[in-house]
Coordinates of C-alpha atoms in Angstrom, one line a residue:
Chain A
X1 CA 263.3 3.6 -27.2
X2 CA 265.1 6.6 -26.9
X3 CA 267.7 8.0 -29.5
X4 CA 271.2 7.8 -28.3
X5 CA 273.2 9.1 -31.1
X6 CA 272.0 11.6 -33.6
X7 CA 273.4 13.5 -36.6
X8 CA 271.5 16.5 -37.9
X9 CA 272.1 17.6 -41.3
X10 CA 276.0 16.9 -41.2
X11 CA 278.1 17.5 -44.0
X12 CA 281.8 17.0 -44.6
X13 CA 283.7 18.9 -47.5
X14 CA 287.4 18.0 -48.3
X15 CA 288.0 21.0 -50.8
X16 CA 285.7 20.9 -53.5
X17 CA 284.6 17.2 -52.7
X18 CA 281.5 16.3 -50.6
X19 CA 282.2 13.2 -48.6
X20 CA 279.1 13.4 -46.8
X21 CA 276.2 15.8 -47.5
X22 CA 273.1 16.8 -45.1
X23 CA 273.0 13.3 -43.3
X24 CA 270.4 12.8 -40.9
X25 CA 270.9 9.8 -38.7
X26 CA 268.9 8.6 -35.6
X27 CA 270.5 5.7 -33.7
X28 CA 268.0 4.0 -31.1
X29 CA 269.3 2.9 -27.7
X30 CA 270.1 -1.0 -27.6
X31 CA 269.8 -1.2 -31.5
X32 CA 272.6 -2.7 -33.7
X33 CA 272.4 -0.1 -36.5
X34 CA 274.1 -0.9 -40.0
X35 CA 275.7 1.6 -42.4
X36 CA 276.1 0.2 -45.6
X37 CA 277.0 1.3 -49.0
X38 CA 279.2 1.0 -52.0
X39 CA 282.9 2.0 -51.6
X40 CA 283.2 5.8 -51.6
X41 CA 280.1 6.3 -50.1
X42 CA 281.1 8.1 -47.0
X43 CA 280.6 5.5 -44.4
X44 CA 283.9 5.7 -42.6
X45 CA 283.9 9.8 -42.9
X46 CA 280.6 9.6 -41.4
X47 CA 282.1 7.5 -38.4
X48 CA 285.1 9.9 -38.2
X49 CA 282.4 12.8 -37.8
X50 CA 280.3 10.9 -35.3
X51 CA 283.5 10.2 -33.2
X52 CA 284.9 13.7 -34.0
X53 CA 288.1 12.4 -35.6
X54 CA 286.8 14.5 -38.4
X55 CA 285.2 18.2 -37.7
X56 CA 282.0 18.7 -39.5
X57 CA 281.9 21.4 -42.2
X58 CA 278.1 21.8 -41.2
X59 CA 275.6 20.2 -39.0
X60 CA 275.3 18.9 -35.3
X61 CA 275.9 15.6 -33.5
X62 CA 274.4 14.7 -30.3
X63 CA 275.0 11.8 -27.9
X64 CA 272.2 11.2 -25.2
X65 CA 271.0 14.6 -26.4
X66 CA 274.1 16.4 -25.5
X67 CA 275.7 18.4 -28.1
X68 CA 279.1 16.9 -29.1
X69 CA 279.8 18.7 -32.3
X70 CA 282.6 20.9 -30.7
X71 CA 284.3 18.1 -28.6
X72 CA 287.4 16.3 -29.5
X73 CA 287.4 12.6 -30.0
X74 CA 289.0 11.7 -26.4
X75 CA 286.3 13.6 -24.9
X76 CA 283.8 11.9 -26.8
X77 CA 285.3 8.4 -26.0
X78 CA 285.4 9.3 -22.4
X79 CA 281.4 10.1 -22.8
X80 CA 280.8 6.5 -23.9
X81 CA 281.2 6.8 -27.7
X82 CA 284.0 4.6 -28.6
X83 CA 285.0 3.3 -32.2
X84 CA 287.0 0.5 -33.8
X85 CA 289.0 1.2 -37.1
X86 CA 288.6 -0.2 -40.7
X87 CA 292.2 -1.3 -40.6
X88 CA 293.0 -2.9 -37.3
X89 CA 294.4 -0.3 -34.8
X90 CA 296.3 -1.6 -31.9
X91 CA 299.5 -0.8 -29.8
X92 CA 301.8 -3.3 -31.9
X93 CA 304.8 -3.2 -29.5
X94 CA 302.7 -4.0 -26.2
X95 CA 301.5 -7.3 -25.2
X96 CA 297.7 -8.1 -25.7
X97 CA 297.1 -7.7 -22.0
X98 CA 298.9 -4.4 -22.0
X99 CA 296.6 -3.3 -24.9
X100 CA 293.7 -4.0 -22.8
X101 CA 295.3 -2.5 -19.8
X102 CA 296.0 0.9 -21.5
X103 CA 292.2 1.2 -22.2
X104 CA 291.3 0.2 -18.5
X105 CA 293.9 2.7 -17.1
X106 CA 292.2 5.4 -19.0
X107 CA 288.8 4.6 -18.0
X108 CA 289.9 4.4 -14.4
X109 CA 291.7 7.9 -14.5
X110 CA 295.1 6.5 -13.5
X111 CA 296.9 7.3 -16.8
X112 CA 298.5 10.4 -15.8
X113 CA 300.3 8.9 -12.6
X114 CA 304.1 9.4 -13.2
X115 CA 304.6 9.2 -9.6
X116 CA 303.5 5.7 -9.0
X117 CA 305.2 2.2 -10.0
X118 CA 303.8 0.8 -13.0
X119 CA 303.1 -2.2 -10.9
X120 CA 299.9 -0.6 -9.7
X121 CA 298.4 -1.4 -13.0
X122 CA 298.3 -5.2 -11.9
X123 CA 295.0 -4.3 -10.4
X124 CA 293.7 -4.3 -14.0
X125 CA 294.9 -7.8 -14.7
X126 CA 291.7 -9.6 -13.5
X127 CA 289.4 -7.4 -15.9
X128 CA 292.0 -7.7 -18.8
X129 CA 291.9 -11.3 -18.7
X130 CA 288.2 -11.3 -18.6
X131 CA 288.1 -9.1 -21.7
X132 CA 290.7 -11.2 -23.5
X133 CA 288.6 -14.4 -22.4
X134 CA 285.4 -13.0 -24.0
X135 CA 287.3 -12.7 -27.5
X136 CA 289.1 -16.0 -27.2
X137 CA 292.7 -14.5 -26.8
X138 CA 293.6 -15.6 -23.0
X139 CA 296.4 -18.0 -24.0
X140 CA 298.0 -15.2 -25.9
X141 CA 297.8 -12.4 -23.4
X142 CA 301.3 -12.1 -22.6
X143 CA 302.4 -12.0 -26.5
X144 CA 303.3 -9.0 -28.4
X145 CA 300.4 -7.9 -30.7
X146 CA 303.0 -7.5 -33.5
X147 CA 303.4 -11.2 -33.3
X148 CA 299.7 -12.5 -33.8
X149 CA 297.4 -12.8 -36.9
X150 CA 295.4 -10.1 -38.2
X151 CA 292.0 -11.7 -37.2
X152 CA 293.5 -12.0 -33.7
X153 CA 294.3 -8.2 -33.7
X154 CA 290.7 -7.3 -34.8
X155 CA 289.3 -9.4 -31.7
X156 CA 291.9 -7.7 -29.5
X157 CA 290.7 -4.1 -30.9
X158 CA 287.2 -5.0 -29.8
X159 CA 288.2 -6.1 -26.5
X160 CA 290.2 -3.0 -26.1
X161 CA 287.1 -1.0 -27.1
X162 CA 284.8 -2.9 -24.8
X163 CA 287.4 -2.0 -21.9
X164 CA 286.2 1.5 -22.1
X165 CA 282.6 0.2 -21.0
X166 CA 281.0 2.3 -24.2
X167 CA 277.4 3.2 -24.2
X168 CA 277.7 3.5 -28.0
X169 CA 280.1 1.0 -29.9
X170 CA 281.3 2.0 -33.5
X171 CA 282.5 -0.8 -35.4
X172 CA 284.3 -0.1 -38.8
X173 CA 284.1 -3.2 -40.9
X174 CA 284.7 -5.6 -37.9
X175 CA 285.1 -8.7 -40.0
X176 CA 286.9 -7.2 -42.7
X177 CA 290.3 -9.4 -43.7
X178 CA 289.4 -12.1 -41.1
X179 CA 289.6 -15.7 -42.1
X180 CA 286.3 -17.2 -43.0
X181 CA 286.6 -19.5 -39.8
X182 CA 286.9 -16.5 -37.4
X183 CA 283.7 -14.6 -38.8
X184 CA 281.2 -16.7 -36.7
X185 CA 283.2 -15.8 -33.4
X186 CA 283.1 -12.2 -34.1
X187 CA 279.4 -12.2 -35.0
X188 CA 278.4 -13.9 -31.8
X189 CA 280.7 -11.5 -29.9
X190 CA 279.0 -8.4 -31.3
X191 CA 275.7 -9.9 -30.8
X192 CA 276.6 -10.4 -27.1
X193 CA 278.1 -7.1 -26.5
X194 CA 275.1 -5.6 -28.0
X195 CA 272.9 -6.9 -25.5
X196 CA 273.7 -4.0 -23.0
X197 CA 274.7 -1.2 -25.3
X198 CA 274.2 0.2 -28.7
X199 CA 276.1 -0.8 -31.6
X200 CA 276.6 1.1 -34.9
X201 CA 278.6 -1.1 -37.6
X202 CA 279.8 -0.3 -41.1
X203 CA 279.8 -3.7 -42.9
X204 CA 279.9 -4.9 -46.4
X205 CA 279.0 -8.6 -45.4
X206 CA 275.3 -8.3 -46.0
X207 CA 274.5 -11.8 -44.5
X208 CA 276.3 -10.5 -41.4
X209 CA 274.1 -7.4 -41.5
X210 CA 271.2 -9.4 -42.0
X211 CA 271.9 -11.6 -39.1
X212 CA 272.9 -9.1 -36.7
X213 CA 271.1 -5.5 -37.4
X214 CA 268.1 -4.3 -36.4
X215 CA 268.1 -1.1 -38.9
X216 CA 270.1 -0.4 -41.8
X217 CA 271.0 2.9 -43.3
X218 CA 272.3 3.0 -46.8
X219 CA 274.6 5.8 -47.8
X220 CA 275.5 6.5 -51.5
X221 CA 277.8 9.5 -52.6
X222 CA 277.8 10.9 -49.2
X223 CA 273.9 10.9 -48.8
X224 CA 271.3 9.0 -47.0
X225 CA 269.6 6.8 -49.7
X226 CA 267.4 4.6 -47.5
X227 CA 266.8 3.5 -44.2
X228 CA 264.7 0.8 -42.7
X229 CA 264.8 -3.0 -41.8
X230 CA 267.2 -5.2 -43.7
X231 CA 264.2 -6.6 -45.6
X232 CA 263.0 -3.1 -46.4
X233 CA 266.7 -2.2 -47.8
X234 CA 266.7 -5.4 -49.8
X235 CA 263.7 -4.9 -51.6
X236 CA 264.5 -1.2 -52.3
X237 CA 265.0 -0.8 -56.1
X238 CA 267.1 2.3 -55.7
X239 CA 269.5 0.3 -53.3
X240 CA 269.9 -2.6 -55.6
X241 CA 270.7 -0.2 -58.6
X242 CA 273.2 1.5 -56.3
X243 CA 274.7 -1.6 -55.4
X244 CA 274.7 -3.6 -58.6
X245 CA 273.7 -1.2 -61.5
X246 CA 270.3 -1.1 -63.3
X247 CA 269.2 -3.8 -65.2
X248 CA 270.2 -6.6 -63.0
X249 CA 268.7 -9.0 -60.6
X250 CA 270.0 -10.5 -57.4
Chain B
X1 CA 310.1 11.5 -38.1
X2 CA 309.3 9.2 -35.3
X3 CA 311.6 7.3 -33.0
X4 CA 310.3 4.2 -31.4
X5 CA 311.6 2.7 -28.2
X6 CA 312.0 -0.9 -28.3
X7 CA 308.9 -1.8 -26.4
X8 CA 309.0 -4.5 -23.9
X9 CA 306.0 -5.2 -21.9
X10 CA 306.5 -5.4 -18.2
X11 CA 306.8 -9.1 -17.9
X12 CA 309.6 -9.1 -20.4
X13 CA 311.5 -6.4 -18.7
X14 CA 311.6 -8.2 -15.3
X15 CA 313.0 -11.4 -17.5
X16 CA 316.2 -9.3 -18.0
X17 CA 316.2 -7.7 -14.8
X18 CA 319.8 -6.5 -13.8
X19 CA 320.3 -5.0 -10.4
X20 CA 321.4 -1.8 -12.1
X21 CA 321.4 0.6 -9.0
X22 CA 323.9 -1.3 -6.8
X23 CA 326.2 -2.0 -10.0
X24 CA 326.0 1.7 -11.0
X25 CA 326.5 3.0 -7.6
X26 CA 329.5 0.8 -7.1
X27 CA 331.1 2.0 -10.4
X28 CA 330.5 5.6 -9.6
X29 CA 332.0 5.3 -6.2
X30 CA 335.3 4.0 -7.7
X31 CA 335.5 5.8 -10.9
X32 CA 337.3 8.8 -9.6
X33 CA 340.1 6.5 -8.5
X34 CA 340.7 5.6 -12.0
X35 CA 339.6 8.6 -14.2
X36 CA 339.9 12.3 -13.9
X37 CA 337.0 13.4 -11.7
X38 CA 336.2 16.6 -13.8
X39 CA 335.8 14.5 -17.0
X40 CA 333.7 12.2 -15.0
X41 CA 331.5 14.8 -13.7
X42 CA 331.2 16.3 -17.4
X43 CA 329.9 12.7 -18.4
X44 CA 327.5 12.8 -15.7
X45 CA 326.0 16.0 -16.6
X46 CA 325.8 15.1 -20.3
X47 CA 324.6 11.6 -19.4
X48 CA 321.7 13.4 -17.4
X49 CA 321.1 15.8 -20.2
X50 CA 320.8 13.2 -23.0
X51 CA 318.7 10.8 -20.9
X52 CA 316.3 13.7 -20.3
X53 CA 316.2 14.2 -24.0
X54 CA 315.4 10.5 -24.4
X55 CA 312.3 10.9 -22.6
X56 CA 310.9 13.3 -25.2
X57 CA 312.7 11.5 -28.2
X58 CA 312.6 7.8 -27.3
X59 CA 309.7 7.5 -25.2
X60 CA 307.6 10.4 -26.2
X61 CA 308.4 9.7 -29.9
X62 CA 309.0 13.6 -30.5
X63 CA 312.3 14.9 -32.1
X64 CA 312.7 18.1 -30.4
X65 CA 315.6 20.4 -31.4
X66 CA 315.5 23.0 -28.6
X67 CA 316.9 21.5 -25.4
X68 CA 319.8 23.6 -25.4
X69 CA 317.2 26.3 -24.1
X70 CA 316.7 24.5 -21.2
X71 CA 320.2 23.2 -20.6
X72 CA 322.1 26.4 -21.3
X73 CA 319.2 28.6 -20.2
X74 CA 319.2 27.0 -16.7
X75 CA 323.0 27.3 -16.6
X76 CA 323.0 31.1 -17.3
X77 CA 320.1 31.5 -14.4
X78 CA 322.1 29.1 -11.8
X79 CA 325.5 31.0 -12.6
X80 CA 323.8 34.3 -12.3
X81 CA 322.4 33.2 -8.9
X82 CA 325.7 31.9 -7.5
X83 CA 327.5 34.8 -8.5
X84 CA 325.3 37.7 -8.3
X85 CA 322.7 36.8 -5.9
X86 CA 324.9 34.5 -3.7
X87 CA 322.7 31.4 -3.9
X88 CA 323.6 28.1 -2.0
X89 CA 324.1 25.0 -4.4
X90 CA 321.0 23.5 -3.5
X91 CA 319.0 26.7 -4.2
X92 CA 321.0 27.6 -7.3
X93 CA 320.2 24.3 -8.9
X94 CA 316.5 24.5 -7.8
X95 CA 316.1 28.1 -9.4
X96 CA 317.7 26.7 -12.8
X97 CA 315.4 23.8 -12.8
X98 CA 312.3 26.4 -12.2
X99 CA 313.7 28.2 -15.2
X100 CA 313.8 25.1 -17.6
X101 CA 310.6 23.9 -16.2
X102 CA 308.7 27.3 -16.9
X103 CA 310.5 27.6 -20.4
X104 CA 309.7 24.2 -21.2
X105 CA 305.9 24.7 -20.7
X106 CA 305.9 27.6 -22.6
X107 CA 307.8 26.0 -25.6
X108 CA 305.8 22.9 -25.4
X109 CA 302.5 24.8 -25.2
X110 CA 303.3 26.1 -28.6
X111 CA 305.2 23.3 -30.4
X112 CA 303.2 20.4 -29.1
X113 CA 300.3 21.3 -31.5
X114 CA 302.5 20.4 -34.4
X115 CA 304.0 16.9 -35.1
X116 CA 307.1 15.3 -36.6
X117 CA 309.2 17.6 -38.9
X118 CA 307.2 20.6 -37.9
X119 CA 307.5 19.9 -34.3
X120 CA 311.2 19.6 -34.7
X121 CA 311.2 22.9 -36.8
X122 CA 309.1 24.9 -34.2
X123 CA 311.3 23.7 -31.4
X124 CA 314.5 24.9 -33.4
X125 CA 312.8 28.1 -34.1
X126 CA 311.9 29.0 -30.7
X127 CA 315.3 27.7 -29.5
X128 CA 317.0 30.1 -31.8
X129 CA 314.8 32.9 -30.4
X130 CA 316.0 32.1 -27.0
X131 CA 319.5 32.0 -28.1
X132 CA 319.3 35.8 -29.2
X133 CA 317.5 36.8 -26.2
X134 CA 320.4 35.1 -24.2
X135 CA 322.9 36.8 -26.5
X136 CA 321.2 40.3 -25.9
X137 CA 320.6 40.0 -22.3
X138 CA 323.1 41.9 -20.1
X139 CA 323.4 39.4 -17.4
X140 CA 324.9 36.8 -19.8
X141 CA 327.7 39.0 -20.8
X142 CA 327.4 37.9 -24.5
X143 CA 330.2 36.1 -26.1
X144 CA 332.0 36.4 -22.7
X145 CA 329.5 34.4 -21.0
X146 CA 329.6 34.3 -17.1
X147 CA 332.9 33.3 -15.9
X148 CA 334.6 32.4 -12.8
X149 CA 331.3 31.3 -11.0
X150 CA 331.9 30.6 -7.4
X151 CA 331.1 27.0 -5.9
X152 CA 328.8 27.5 -3.1
X153 CA 328.2 25.4 -0.3
X154 CA 325.7 22.8 -0.1
X155 CA 323.1 23.5 2.6
X156 CA 325.5 26.3 4.0
X157 CA 327.8 23.7 5.5
X158 CA 329.0 21.1 2.9
X159 CA 332.1 22.5 1.0
X160 CA 331.8 21.6 -2.9
X161 CA 335.3 23.5 -3.4
X162 CA 337.5 20.5 -4.1
X163 CA 336.6 18.2 -6.9
X164 CA 336.3 14.9 -4.9
X165 CA 333.4 16.3 -2.9
X166 CA 331.7 18.2 -5.6
X167 CA 331.9 14.7 -7.5
X168 CA 330.1 12.9 -5.0
X169 CA 327.7 15.6 -4.7
X170 CA 327.2 15.5 -8.7
X171 CA 326.9 11.6 -8.5
X172 CA 323.9 12.1 -5.9
X173 CA 322.1 14.5 -8.3
X174 CA 322.9 12.6 -11.3
X175 CA 321.3 9.4 -9.5
X176 CA 318.2 11.4 -8.2
X177 CA 317.8 12.6 -11.9
X178 CA 317.9 9.2 -13.4
X179 CA 315.6 7.8 -10.5
X180 CA 313.0 10.4 -11.6
X181 CA 313.5 9.2 -15.2
X182 CA 313.2 5.6 -14.1
X183 CA 309.9 6.4 -12.2
X184 CA 308.4 8.3 -15.1
X185 CA 309.0 5.4 -17.5
X186 CA 308.0 2.8 -15.3
X187 CA 304.7 4.5 -14.1
X188 CA 301.1 4.5 -15.4
X189 CA 302.0 7.6 -17.1
X190 CA 305.0 5.8 -19.0
X191 CA 302.5 3.1 -20.1
X192 CA 300.2 5.8 -21.4
X193 CA 303.3 7.4 -23.2
X194 CA 303.9 4.1 -24.7
X195 CA 300.6 3.7 -26.1
X196 CA 300.5 7.1 -27.4
X197 CA 303.8 6.7 -29.1
X198 CA 302.9 3.1 -30.6
X199 CA 299.4 4.5 -32.2
X200 CA 298.4 7.9 -31.4
X201 CA 295.0 7.7 -33.1
X202 CA 294.1 4.6 -31.3
X203 CA 294.9 6.2 -28.0
X204 CA 292.7 9.1 -28.8
X205 CA 289.9 6.9 -29.5
X206 CA 290.4 5.4 -26.1
X207 CA 290.2 8.8 -24.5
X208 CA 293.8 9.8 -24.3
X209 CA 294.1 13.5 -24.8
X210 CA 297.4 12.9 -26.2
X211 CA 298.8 16.6 -26.3
X212 CA 298.4 16.9 -22.4
X213 CA 300.7 13.8 -22.1
X214 CA 303.1 15.0 -24.8
X215 CA 303.2 18.4 -22.9
X216 CA 303.8 16.5 -19.3
X217 CA 306.7 14.6 -20.8
X218 CA 308.2 17.4 -22.6
X219 CA 308.2 19.9 -19.5
X220 CA 309.6 16.9 -17.1
X221 CA 312.4 16.5 -19.8
X222 CA 313.2 20.1 -20.0
X223 CA 313.3 20.4 -16.1
X224 CA 315.5 17.7 -16.0
X225 CA 317.7 19.2 -18.8
X226 CA 317.7 22.4 -17.0
X227 CA 319.1 20.2 -13.7
X228 CA 321.9 18.9 -15.9
X229 CA 323.0 22.4 -17.1
X230 CA 322.8 23.9 -13.6
X231 CA 324.9 20.9 -12.6
X232 CA 327.5 21.6 -15.4
X233 CA 328.1 25.3 -14.1
X234 CA 328.6 23.8 -10.7
X235 CA 331.4 21.8 -12.1
X236 CA 333.0 24.1 -14.8
X237 CA 332.1 27.5 -13.2
X238 CA 331.0 29.0 -16.4
X239 CA 327.9 29.4 -18.7
X240 CA 328.6 30.5 -22.2
X241 CA 326.4 30.7 -25.5
X242 CA 327.9 27.4 -26.5
X243 CA 325.2 25.8 -24.0
X244 CA 322.1 27.7 -25.7
X245 CA 323.4 26.9 -29.2
X246 CA 321.5 24.7 -31.7
X247 CA 324.7 22.7 -31.9
X248 CA 324.4 21.7 -28.3
X249 CA 320.7 20.6 -29.3
X250 CA 322.1 18.4 -32.1
X251 CA 325.1 17.0 -30.1
X252 CA 322.8 15.8 -27.4
X253 CA 320.6 14.1 -29.6
X254 CA 323.4 12.4 -31.4
X255 CA 324.6 11.2 -27.9
X256 CA 321.0 9.6 -27.6
X257 CA 321.0 8.1 -31.0
X258 CA 324.5 6.3 -30.6
X259 CA 323.6 5.0 -27.2
X260 CA 320.1 3.7 -28.1
X261 CA 316.8 5.9 -28.3
X262 CA 314.2 4.6 -26.0
X263 CA 316.6 2.5 -23.6
X264 CA 317.1 3.8 -20.1
X265 CA 321.0 3.4 -20.3
X266 CA 321.5 4.2 -23.9
X267 CA 321.8 7.9 -23.8
X268 CA 324.6 7.8 -21.0
X269 CA 326.7 5.3 -22.9
X270 CA 326.2 7.6 -26.0
X271 CA 327.3 10.4 -23.8
X272 CA 330.2 8.8 -22.8
X273 CA 331.3 7.7 -26.1
X274 CA 330.8 11.1 -27.5
X275 CA 332.8 12.9 -24.7
X276 CA 335.5 10.4 -24.8
X277 CA 336.0 10.9 -28.5
X278 CA 336.1 14.7 -27.8
X279 CA 338.4 14.4 -24.9
X280 CA 341.1 12.0 -26.2
X281 CA 341.0 13.0 -29.8
X282 CA 341.0 16.8 -29.4
X283 CA 344.7 16.7 -29.2
X284 CA 345.3 15.1 -32.6
X285 CA 345.7 17.1 -35.8
X286 CA 342.2 15.8 -37.3
X287 CA 339.4 17.7 -36.3
X288 CA 337.3 16.0 -33.5
X289 CA 334.3 16.3 -35.4
X290 CA 335.5 13.9 -38.1
X291 CA 335.7 11.3 -35.6
X292 CA 332.0 12.0 -34.2
X293 CA 330.9 11.9 -37.7
X294 CA 332.6 8.8 -38.3
X295 CA 331.0 7.3 -35.0
X296 CA 327.7 8.4 -36.3
X297 CA 328.1 6.8 -39.8
X298 CA 329.1 3.4 -38.2
X299 CA 326.1 3.6 -36.0
X300 CA 323.8 4.3 -38.9
X301 CA 325.2 1.8 -41.0
X302 CA 325.8 -1.1 -38.6
X303 CA 323.9 -0.7 -35.6
X304 CA 320.5 1.7 -36.1
X305 CA 319.2 1.0 -32.8
X306 CA 322.2 2.2 -31.0
X307 CA 324.7 0.5 -28.8
X308 CA 322.2 -0.4 -26.0
X309 CA 319.3 -0.6 -28.5
X310 CA 321.1 -3.6 -30.5
X311 CA 322.0 -5.3 -27.3
X312 CA 318.3 -5.3 -26.4
X313 CA 317.3 -6.4 -29.7
X314 CA 319.6 -9.5 -29.5
X315 CA 318.2 -10.3 -26.2
X316 CA 314.7 -10.3 -27.5
X317 CA 315.8 -12.4 -30.6
X318 CA 317.2 -15.1 -28.1
X319 CA 314.0 -15.1 -26.3
X320 CA 311.9 -15.6 -29.5
X321 CA 314.2 -18.3 -30.9
X322 CA 313.8 -20.0 -27.6
X323 CA 310.0 -20.7 -28.1
X324 CA 308.6 -24.0 -28.7
X325 CA 307.2 -25.1 -32.1
X326 CA 303.7 -25.3 -30.5
X327 CA 303.9 -21.7 -29.1
X328 CA 304.8 -20.4 -32.5
X329 CA 301.8 -22.0 -34.3
X330 CA 299.6 -20.7 -31.7
X331 CA 300.3 -17.3 -32.9
X332 CA 299.0 -17.9 -36.4

């Protein structure tokens, strides 16, 4: 399988603090690739670098072989590299359906049309409904986002991101803050959307990582400590020590 | 510092749909029979100006302190075109709008790179630079301003010399300006703008190059502010430094805040309130700024969303309280 997303010797410094240090990452097309590591390991910063929300202090990033190191986040998103955020990021004053339509109108290139009435956006309604149906939110389509629970906001964020039809989907802790009952639904959702795209996810829930991911990269203090299948990572003593300290058994 | 419009998605807007246009036209048609036409024209000019500022402030979420440059700059250019170049009413207004559009593009290009307080200060600084440029430019006649500006005919045949014919001309231009604002707000671009104001980071992650949208709305707002300034010259036949001063930028923001930021009619109501206070309290012994300041304090203390904003919120609360128990449970 070909490499769809690649980071070469990527570093990010905030003043004297090295958040990410010489990271090499190769994500294979069609894989679900997990980034794990203790708090402060640099996972979210690396997400920010890959999606160009942060500019790299050094190193290069490639999407399908194209160097995107100098591109902005919007350009990268339009090239098919889309992300969700660690803390649910939606448009709170809009309805759930309008949230999805905002993404659809960007994808279809009609977001600049100030001379047309907004009713032209209704042509996106069917697709918006399908995406909301995918995450089980059809019945709340006309509600304002600020009025729904956190778990549903997370599901909506995934639906909105999927509206961009990304080639590579980056999910930053997709089940964080969700009620236990909602987790299986999101896990199944990730599994189904990964059938025709690549997914990179930051996740702390290792059982979710085990059930979903083809490959796992472990980051510790901004550096790649280990990479391999979940089983290989689980059996790696250095990873165990990084997670729970020396002298303990899982 | 970000001002948020009360976001109502499209279905909700339609729920409270009021036939604004026929009611507005009817009111505007009979208004000069009841009130002094020159005062009404002033109200329309400043109402359009405040509505243009509201595009940036309420719908774009950007506090701009430089709109006097577009309003007053267009007024100077139009006054000069009428007086020295013999332009007609239509072409005079257009050259004022063109000036504001170009100036808005240049100011926006510089200021839009900054956010919040820094954006506001950049626009203020650029506006002050423009103020001193106008002060020094020979054609503005410095503190004297451009006085006794003629009122040219429209299309060469329609005389605007008497107040009543001019009033109806101003009404038409005002309505066209407001229709342009309505179209921008209720368009795919307006939806993009709402999304950017609601969550800029999320919009970026969905492929929105947010600065382009901000610049577009800033330029549209500047052009409409210029239209209001040019119209003001036609009414009062004078262009002065007051029109380009920072106080003018502040005053129009005050009008918008009082009426309701991010509401379509709020800025017009706010402009009417401020101008009425100025008009009717000017003859009292108490300085008029005291009354305007008191109105602002009352607004901040009692109705922070402005007059129209509070009415809008009340209607939304009514809608939510009307939901069934089942609907409320479903949201959890």
